[in-house]
CSV table of C-alpha atoms in Angstrom, one decimal:
chain,number,residue,atom,x,y,z
A,816,MET,CA,-10.5,-129.9,114.1
A,817,PRO,CA,-11.1,-130.9,117.7
A,818,ARG,CA,-12.6,-128.6,120.4
A,819,LYS,CA,-13.3,-128.8,124.1
A,820,ILE,CA,-17.0,-128.1,123.7
A,821,PRO,CA,-19.2,-131.1,123.2
A,822,GLY,CA,-20.2,-131.4,119.5
A,823,PHE,CA,-23.7,-133.3,119.9
A,824,LEU,CA,-26.3,-133.6,122.5
A,825,LEU,CA,-29.6,-135.3,122.1
A,826,PHE,CA,-32.8,-134.8,124.2
A,827,ILE,CA,-36.1,-136.9,123.9
A,828,LEU,CA,-39.4,-135.4,125.1
A,829,ALA,CA,-42.8,-137.4,124.7
A,830,THR,CA,-45.9,-135.9,123.7
A,831,TYR,CA,-49.4,-137.3,123.8
A,832,VAL,CA,-52.3,-136.5,121.3
A,833,THR,CA,-55.6,-138.3,121.4
A,834,PHE,CA,-58.0,-137.7,118.5
A,835,PRO,CA,-60.8,-139.8,116.6
A,836,ALA,CA,-60.3,-141.5,113.5
A,837,GLU,CA,-62.6,-140.8,110.6
A,838,GLY,CA,-63.8,-142.4,107.4
A,839,GLN,CA,-65.0,-145.7,109.1
A,840,LYS,CA,-68.5,-147.0,109.6
A,841,ASN,CA,-68.0,-146.7,113.4
A,842,GLN,CA,-65.9,-144.2,115.1
A,843,LEU,CA,-62.7,-145.6,115.8
A,844,LYS,CA,-60.5,-144.7,118.9
A,845,SER,CA,-57.1,-143.3,117.8
A,846,MET,CA,-54.2,-142.3,120.1
A,847,ARG,CA,-50.6,-141.2,119.3
A,848,CYS,CA,-47.7,-140.9,121.5
A,849,ASP,CA,-45.5,-139.2,119.1
A,850,GLN,CA,-41.7,-138.2,120.6
A,851,LYS,CA,-40.0,-134.9,119.8
A,852,LEU,CA,-36.4,-135.5,119.1
A,853,ILE,CA,-34.1,-132.3,119.8
A,854,PHE,CA,-30.6,-132.4,118.4
A,855,ARG,CA,-27.9,-130.0,119.4
A,856,LYS,CA,-24.5,-129.4,117.8
A,857,TYR,CA,-21.8,-126.6,117.5
A,858,THR,CA,-20.7,-125.1,114.2
A,859,PRO,CA,-17.2,-125.6,113.3
A,860,CYS,CA,-14.8,-123.9,115.5
A,861,THR,CA,-13.1,-121.2,113.6
A,862,THR,CA,-11.4,-117.6,114.0
A,863,CYS,CA,-13.7,-115.2,116.0
A,864,LYS,CA,-13.2,-112.6,113.4
A,865,LEU,CA,-15.9,-114.3,111.2
A,866,PHE,CA,-18.5,-113.6,113.8
A,867,LEU,CA,-18.1,-109.9,113.4
A,868,GLY,CA,-20.0,-110.5,110.2
A,869,ARG,CA,-22.9,-113.1,110.1
A,870,VAL,CA,-22.4,-116.8,110.8
A,871,ASP,CA,-25.5,-118.8,110.8
A,872,CYS,CA,-26.7,-122.3,111.5
A,873,PRO,CA,-27.1,-124.6,108.6
A,874,ASP,CA,-30.6,-124.6,106.9
A,875,GLY,CA,-33.1,-126.4,109.0
A,876,TRP,CA,-31.2,-125.5,112.3
A,877,GLU,CA,-32.0,-122.8,114.7
A,878,ARG,CA,-29.6,-120.8,116.5
A,879,VAL,CA,-29.4,-121.2,120.3
A,880,THR,CA,-26.6,-119.1,121.4
A,881,LEU,CA,-26.8,-115.4,120.8
A,882,LYS,CA,-23.2,-114.9,121.4
A,883,PRO,CA,-20.2,-117.0,120.3
A,884,GLU,CA,-18.9,-119.4,122.8
A,885,LYS,CA,-15.1,-120.0,123.1
A,886,CYS,CA,-13.5,-123.2,121.6
A,887,ARG,CA,-10.1,-124.3,120.1
A,888,TYR,CA,-9.2,-125.4,116.7
A,889,THR,CA,-5.9,-126.4,115.3
A,890,VAL,CA,-4.0,-125.4,112.2
A,891,ASP,CA,-1.2,-127.2,110.6
A,892,LEU,CA,1.9,-125.0,110.0
A,893,ALA,CA,4.9,-126.7,108.2
A,894,GLU,CA,5.7,-129.4,110.7
A,895,ASN,CA,4.0,-127.9,113.6
A,896,THR,CA,0.4,-127.8,114.9
A,897,LEU,CA,-1.0,-124.9,116.5
A,898,SER,CA,-3.8,-124.7,119.0
A,899,ILE,CA,-5.7,-121.5,118.4
A,900,LEU,CA,-8.6,-120.1,120.5
A,901,GLY,CA,-11.5,-119.5,118.2
A,902,CYS,CA,-15.4,-119.1,118.3
A,903,THR,CA,-18.6,-121.3,117.7
A,904,ILE,CA,-22.4,-121.0,118.1
A,905,MET,CA,-24.8,-123.7,119.3
A,906,CYS,CA,-27.6,-124.7,116.9
A,907,LYS,CA,-30.4,-127.1,117.5
A,908,LYS,CA,-33.1,-128.7,115.3
A,909,GLU,CA,-36.6,-130.5,116.5
A,910,VAL,CA,-37.6,-133.8,114.7
A,911,GLU,CA,-40.9,-135.4,115.5
A,912,GLU,CA,-40.9,-139.2,115.5
A,913,LYS,CA,-44.4,-140.5,114.8
A,914,LYS,CA,-45.3,-143.3,117.2
A,915,CYS,CA,-48.4,-145.0,118.5
A,916,CYS,CA,-49.3,-145.4,122.0
A,917,PRO,CA,-49.2,-149.0,123.3
A,918,GLY,CA,-52.2,-151.0,122.1
A,919,PHE,CA,-52.7,-149.0,119.2
A,920,TRP,CA,-51.5,-149.7,115.4
A,921,GLY,CA,-50.8,-148.4,111.8
A,922,THR,CA,-50.1,-144.8,110.5
A,923,GLU,CA,-53.5,-143.7,111.9
A,924,CYS,CA,-52.8,-145.5,115.2
A,925,TYR,CA,-56.3,-147.2,115.7
A,926,GLU,CA,-56.8,-149.2,118.8
A,927,CYS,CA,-56.2,-153.0,118.7
A,928,PRO,CA,-59.0,-155.5,118.2
A,929,GLY,CA,-60.9,-155.7,121.5
A,930,GLY,CA,-60.2,-152.2,122.5
A,931,SER,CA,-57.1,-150.7,124.2
A,932,GLU,CA,-58.3,-151.6,127.7
A,933,ASN,CA,-59.1,-155.3,126.5
A,934,ILE,CA,-56.5,-155.9,123.9
A,935,CYS,CA,-57.3,-159.2,122.0
A,936,ASN,CA,-59.8,-159.7,124.8
A,937,GLN,CA,-56.7,-160.7,127.0
A,938,HIS,CA,-56.4,-163.8,124.9
A,939,GLY,CA,-53.5,-162.9,122.6
A,940,THR,CA,-51.1,-160.5,121.4
A,941,CYS,CA,-51.7,-157.6,119.4
A,942,LEU,CA,-49.1,-156.5,116.5
A,943,ASP,CA,-49.2,-152.8,117.6
A,944,GLY,CA,-47.0,-149.9,116.6
A,945,ILE,CA,-47.0,-147.5,113.6
A,946,GLN,CA,-45.5,-149.9,111.2
A,947,ASN,CA,-47.7,-153.0,112.1
A,948,ASN,CA,-51.3,-154.0,111.1
A,949,GLY,CA,-53.0,-154.6,114.5
A,950,THR,CA,-53.7,-158.3,113.9
A,951,CYS,CA,-54.1,-160.4,117.1
A,952,ILE,CA,-51.9,-163.5,117.6
A,953,CYS,CA,-54.4,-165.8,119.8
A,954,ASP,CA,-53.2,-167.8,122.5
A,955,ALA,CA,-53.4,-171.8,121.9
A,956,ASN,CA,-57.2,-172.3,122.9
A,957,TYR,CA,-58.6,-169.0,121.1
A,958,GLY,CA,-59.4,-167.8,117.7
A,959,GLY,CA,-61.1,-164.9,116.0
A,960,TYR,CA,-60.0,-161.5,114.6
A,961,ALA,CA,-60.0,-160.2,118.1
A,962,CYS,CA,-59.5,-163.8,119.9
A,963,GLN,CA,-63.1,-163.6,120.9
A,964,ASP,CA,-64.0,-167.1,119.9
A,965,CYS,CA,-62.5,-170.5,120.9
A,966,LYS,CA,-60.3,-172.0,118.4
A,967,ASP,CA,-63.1,-174.3,117.1
A,968,GLU,CA,-66.8,-175.1,117.5
A,969,VAL,CA,-66.5,-178.0,119.9
A,970,HIS,CA,-65.0,-176.0,122.8
A,971,PHE,CA,-66.6,-173.7,125.3
A,972,GLY,CA,-66.3,-172.0,128.6
A,973,PRO,CA,-64.1,-168.9,129.7
A,974,ASP,CA,-60.9,-171.0,129.2
A,975,CYS,CA,-61.9,-172.8,126.0
A,976,GLN,CA,-61.1,-176.0,127.4
A,977,SER,CA,-64.6,-177.6,128.0
A,978,VAL,CA,-65.4,-180.1,125.2
A,979,CYS,CA,-68.9,-180.1,123.9
A,980,GLU,CA,-70.9,-183.6,124.1
A,981,CYS,CA,-73.4,-183.3,121.3
A,982,GLN,CA,-73.6,-186.2,119.4
A,983,HIS,CA,-76.3,-185.3,117.0
A,984,GLY,CA,-76.5,-181.6,117.2
A,985,PHE,CA,-75.3,-178.1,117.5
A,986,CYS,CA,-73.2,-177.0,120.4
A,987,ASN,CA,-73.4,-173.5,122.1
A,988,HIS,CA,-69.6,-173.1,121.9
A,989,GLY,CA,-67.3,-170.2,122.6
A,990,PRO,CA,-66.0,-168.3,125.6
A,991,SER,CA,-69.5,-167.2,126.6
A,992,GLY,CA,-71.1,-170.5,125.6
A,993,ASP,CA,-72.4,-173.2,128.1
A,994,GLY,CA,-72.1,-176.3,125.9
A,995,LYS,CA,-75.9,-176.9,125.7
A,996,CYS,CA,-77.0,-178.8,122.5
A,997,THR,CA,-79.7,-178.0,119.7
A,998,CYS,CA,-80.6,-181.5,118.6
A,999,TYR,CA,-81.0,-182.6,114.9
A,1000,ALA,CA,-84.3,-183.8,113.9
A,1001,GLY,CA,-85.4,-187.0,115.7
A,1002,TYR,CA,-83.1,-186.6,118.7
A,1003,THR,CA,-83.4,-185.1,122.1
A,1004,GLY,CA,-81.4,-185.2,125.4
A,1005,PRO,CA,-78.7,-183.0,126.8
A,1006,LYS,CA,-76.2,-184.6,124.7
A,1007,CYS,CA,-78.6,-185.3,121.7
A,1008,ASP,CA,-78.2,-188.8,122.1
A,1009,GLN,CA,-81.7,-190.0,122.6
A,1010,GLU,CA,-84.0,-190.7,119.6
A,1011,LEU,CA,-87.0,-188.7,119.6
A,1012,HIS,CA,-90.1,-190.7,118.3
A,1013,SER,CA,-92.4,-187.8,118.1
A,1014,CYS,CA,-90.5,-186.6,115.3
A,1015,GLY,CA,-90.5,-189.9,113.6
A,1016,ASP,CA,-93.1,-189.2,111.0
A,1017,VAL,CA,-92.2,-185.6,110.5
A,1018,ILE,CA,-89.8,-184.9,107.5
A,1019,CYS,CA,-88.0,-181.6,107.7
A,1020,ASP,CA,-86.7,-180.0,104.6
A,1021,ALA,CA,-82.9,-179.2,104.0
A,1022,ASN,CA,-81.1,-177.2,106.7
A,1023,SER,CA,-83.9,-177.5,109.1
A,1024,ILE,CA,-84.4,-179.8,112.1
A,1025,CYS,CA,-87.4,-181.2,114.0
A,1026,VAL,CA,-88.2,-180.0,117.4
A,1027,VAL,CA,-91.1,-180.7,119.9
A,1028,LYS,CA,-93.0,-177.7,121.4
A,1029,ASP,CA,-95.9,-178.0,123.8
A,1030,GLY,CA,-95.9,-181.5,122.6
A,1031,LYS,CA,-96.1,-180.8,118.8
A,1032,ALA,CA,-93.3,-181.6,116.5
A,1033,GLU,CA,-92.3,-178.8,113.8
A,1034,CYS,CA,-89.4,-177.9,111.8
A,1035,GLU,CA,-87.1,-175.1,112.6
A,1036,CYS,CA,-84.0,-173.7,110.5
A,1037,ILE,CA,-80.7,-174.7,111.9
A,1038,PRO,CA,-78.3,-172.0,113.1
A,1039,GLY,CA,-77.0,-169.9,110.3
A,1040,TYR,CA,-79.9,-170.3,108.3
A,1041,ARG,CA,-83.2,-168.3,108.0
A,1042,LYS,CA,-86.7,-169.4,106.9
A,1043,THR,CA,-87.6,-167.6,103.5
A,1044,GLY,CA,-91.1,-168.8,102.5
A,1045,ILE,CA,-91.2,-172.6,103.1
A,1046,LYS,CA,-87.3,-172.9,102.8
A,1047,CYS,CA,-84.4,-172.5,105.3
A,1048,LEU,CA,-81.8,-170.5,103.2
A,1049,ALA,CA,-78.3,-169.6,104.5
A,1050,GLN,CA,-77.8,-166.0,105.7
A,1051,ASP,CA,-75.2,-164.2,103.9
A,1052,PRO,CA,-72.9,-163.3,107.0
A,1053,CYS,CA,-71.4,-160.3,104.6
A,1054,SER,CA,-74.9,-158.7,104.3
A,1055,SER,CA,-74.4,-156.9,107.5
A,1056,SER,CA,-71.2,-155.3,106.1
A,1057,PRO,CA,-69.0,-156.2,109.0
A,1058,CYS,CA,-65.7,-155.1,107.1
A,1059,SER,CA,-64.1,-151.9,106.7
A,1060,SER,CA,-65.2,-149.7,103.9
A,1061,PRO,CA,-62.0,-150.1,101.9
A,1062,ALA,CA,-62.1,-153.9,102.2
A,1063,VAL,CA,-63.7,-156.8,100.5
A,1064,CYS,CA,-65.9,-159.4,102.3
A,1065,LYS,CA,-65.8,-163.0,101.3
A,1066,THR,CA,-68.3,-165.7,102.4
A,1067,VAL,CA,-66.3,-168.8,103.4
A,1068,GLY,CA,-68.9,-170.9,105.0
A,1069,VAL,CA,-72.3,-170.5,106.9
A,1070,THR,CA,-71.9,-167.7,109.2
A,1071,LYS,CA,-68.3,-167.3,108.5
A,1072,TYR,CA,-66.8,-164.6,106.4
A,1073,GLN,CA,-63.2,-163.3,105.8
A,1074,CYS,CA,-62.3,-159.5,105.2
A,1075,ALA,CA,-59.2,-158.4,103.2
A,1076,CYS,CA,-58.2,-155.0,102.9
A,1077,ALA,CA,-58.0,-153.4,99.3
A,1078,GLU,CA,-54.9,-152.6,97.3
A,1079,GLY,CA,-53.1,-149.9,99.1
A,1080,TYR,CA,-54.5,-150.2,102.5
A,1081,GLN,CA,-53.2,-152.3,105.4
A,1082,GLY,CA,-55.2,-153.9,108.4
A,1083,ASN,CA,-57.1,-156.9,109.6
A,1084,GLY,CA,-60.0,-156.3,107.2
A,1085,ARG,CA,-62.2,-155.2,110.0
A,1086,VAL,CA,-60.3,-151.8,110.1
A,1087,CYS,CA,-58.1,-150.8,107.2
A,1088,GLN,CA,-56.3,-147.8,106.6
A,1089,PRO,CA,-54.1,-146.2,103.8
A,1090,ILE,CA,-50.5,-147.7,103.7
A,1091,ASN,CA,-47.9,-144.8,103.7
A,1092,PRO,CA,-44.9,-145.9,101.7
A,1093,CYS,CA,-42.8,-143.2,103.0
A,1094,LEU,CA,-42.5,-145.0,106.3
A,1095,ASP,CA,-40.6,-148.0,104.8
A,1096,ASN,CA,-37.1,-146.9,103.6
A,1097,ASN,CA,-38.3,-143.2,102.9
A,1098,GLY,CA,-40.5,-144.7,100.0
A,1099,GLY,CA,-37.7,-145.8,97.9
A,1100,CYS,CA,-36.4,-142.1,97.8
A,1101,PRO,CA,-32.5,-141.5,98.5
A,1102,ILE,CA,-32.7,-140.6,102.1
A,1103,ASN,CA,-29.8,-137.9,102.0
A,1104,THR,CA,-31.1,-135.9,99.0
A,1105,THR,CA,-34.8,-136.4,98.7
A,1106,ASN,CA,-38.1,-136.2,100.6
A,1107,CYS,CA,-41.0,-138.8,100.3
A,1108,PHE,CA,-44.6,-137.4,100.0
A,1109,VAL,CA,-47.6,-139.5,99.9
A,1110,GLN,CA,-49.7,-139.4,96.8
A,1111,GLY,CA,-52.5,-141.7,97.8
A,1112,PRO,CA,-52.9,-145.1,99.4
A,1113,GLY,CA,-49.9,-147.2,98.8
A,1114,LYS,CA,-48.6,-144.5,96.4
A,1115,SER,CA,-45.8,-141.9,96.9
A,1116,TYR,CA,-43.3,-139.7,94.9
A,1117,CYS,CA,-39.9,-138.1,95.6
A,1118,LEU,CA,-38.9,-134.5,95.7
A,1119,CYS,CA,-35.6,-133.0,96.2
A,1120,LYS,CA,-34.6,-131.5,99.4
A,1121,PRO,CA,-34.0,-127.7,99.8
A,1122,ARG,CA,-30.9,-126.5,98.0
A,1123,LEU,CA,-31.0,-129.5,95.8
A,1124,SER,CA,-32.3,-130.0,92.3
A,1125,ILE,CA,-32.8,-132.8,89.8
A,1126,GLY,CA,-29.5,-133.7,87.9
A,1127,VAL,CA,-29.1,-133.9,84.3
A,1128,GLU,CA,-29.7,-137.7,84.5
A,1129,GLY,CA,-33.4,-137.0,85.8
A,1130,GLY,CA,-35.0,-139.6,88.1
A,1131,ASN,CA,-34.3,-139.2,91.9
A,1132,ASP,CA,-30.7,-137.9,91.1
A,1133,CYS,CA,-30.8,-134.6,93.2
A,1134,ARG,CA,-27.6,-132.4,93.5
A,1135,PRO,CA,-26.6,-129.2,95.3
A,1136,ILE,CA,-27.7,-126.0,93.8
A,1137,ARG,CA,-25.6,-123.7,95.7
A,1138,ARG,CA,-21.9,-123.2,96.8
A,1139,CYS,CA,-20.5,-122.9,100.1
A,1140,PRO,CA,-20.5,-119.3,101.5
A,1141,ASN,CA,-17.0,-117.9,102.0
A,1142,TYR,CA,-17.1,-117.1,105.5
A,1143,TYR,CA,-18.2,-120.5,106.8
A,1144,CYS,CA,-14.8,-122.3,106.5
A,1145,HIS,CA,-11.6,-121.1,108.2
A,1146,ILE,CA,-9.1,-119.3,106.2
A,1147,SER,CA,-6.7,-122.1,106.5
A,1148,ALA,CA,-9.2,-124.8,105.0
A,1149,GLN,CA,-8.2,-126.0,101.7
A,1150,LYS,CA,-11.6,-125.8,100.4
A,1151,CYS,CA,-15.5,-126.0,101.2
A,1152,GLU,CA,-17.5,-128.8,100.0
A,1153,VAL,CA,-21.3,-129.3,99.8
A,1154,THR,CA,-22.4,-132.5,101.2
A,1155,PRO,CA,-25.0,-134.8,99.4
A,1156,ASP,CA,-27.6,-133.3,101.7
A,1157,GLY,CA,-26.7,-129.8,100.8
A,1158,THR,CA,-24.8,-128.9,104.0
A,1159,PHE,CA,-21.5,-127.7,104.3
């Protein structure tokens, strides 16, 4: 039934809340920028006599206007349509939409790798937002979980475009590297391209190189190895627990490792947080009749909304458990029906 009063208004107010995250080895910065959505609507226009009793807003809505407002509704009478002066009230409902501030990600809104003031070390783009996992998509010349490294071990310099020239040695690579070489046994020079005769008679064990200090040749462990007794053994990069507590650290090479979040968690492995299944398609629960609740990381269950109960078939089949109040519809209405979400 048409009326002259607008039937639906929407206002958006942004709120900002900052709080620390817990449960990680290091304190993680977290920031939300939730939005409060305020919906307003009018009850169906009907005869003002009903307002002598009590006309309420639907469940979950709050009455705004204390006195009924005038409106018009139509009644079909034989072949004629009458426009009658009636009454209505305004109702409102507040819904908070969960959002992360820019540069923060996931259900807990942790800051992106590199920090919110230095996202991906300014060498990439962070997949931020409440439904993303905070992964840094690095620019062409960069790599690492926070784009803190060059794409490989032969580039160095702030722009990662300088190429190392070490012919027989290791290069000080990376954005903060200077390209200097640490030579293998028997070589010296800025590019490790000069044979060092002083080491000619020195035989170093595996994973070590010969260096000359104060005119004396001796063996040193190569980067990524540490001397244990008389041998140079590879250091376990996972021994320092670089991954998040609900993550598995896997060694993939000398000084290299990978972090993978455990089942039920999401993130880049350095930071993992529980997956909230209810954020994705209401956790598989029928959105009109059920609410989704988190049971644990990656787990959820469905409950019927107020005024609904499980049907005879069981499962997630929720049906209305109340009837329409007699006063809610106009006297000329043929019938009152309860919608799937329990409203009239």
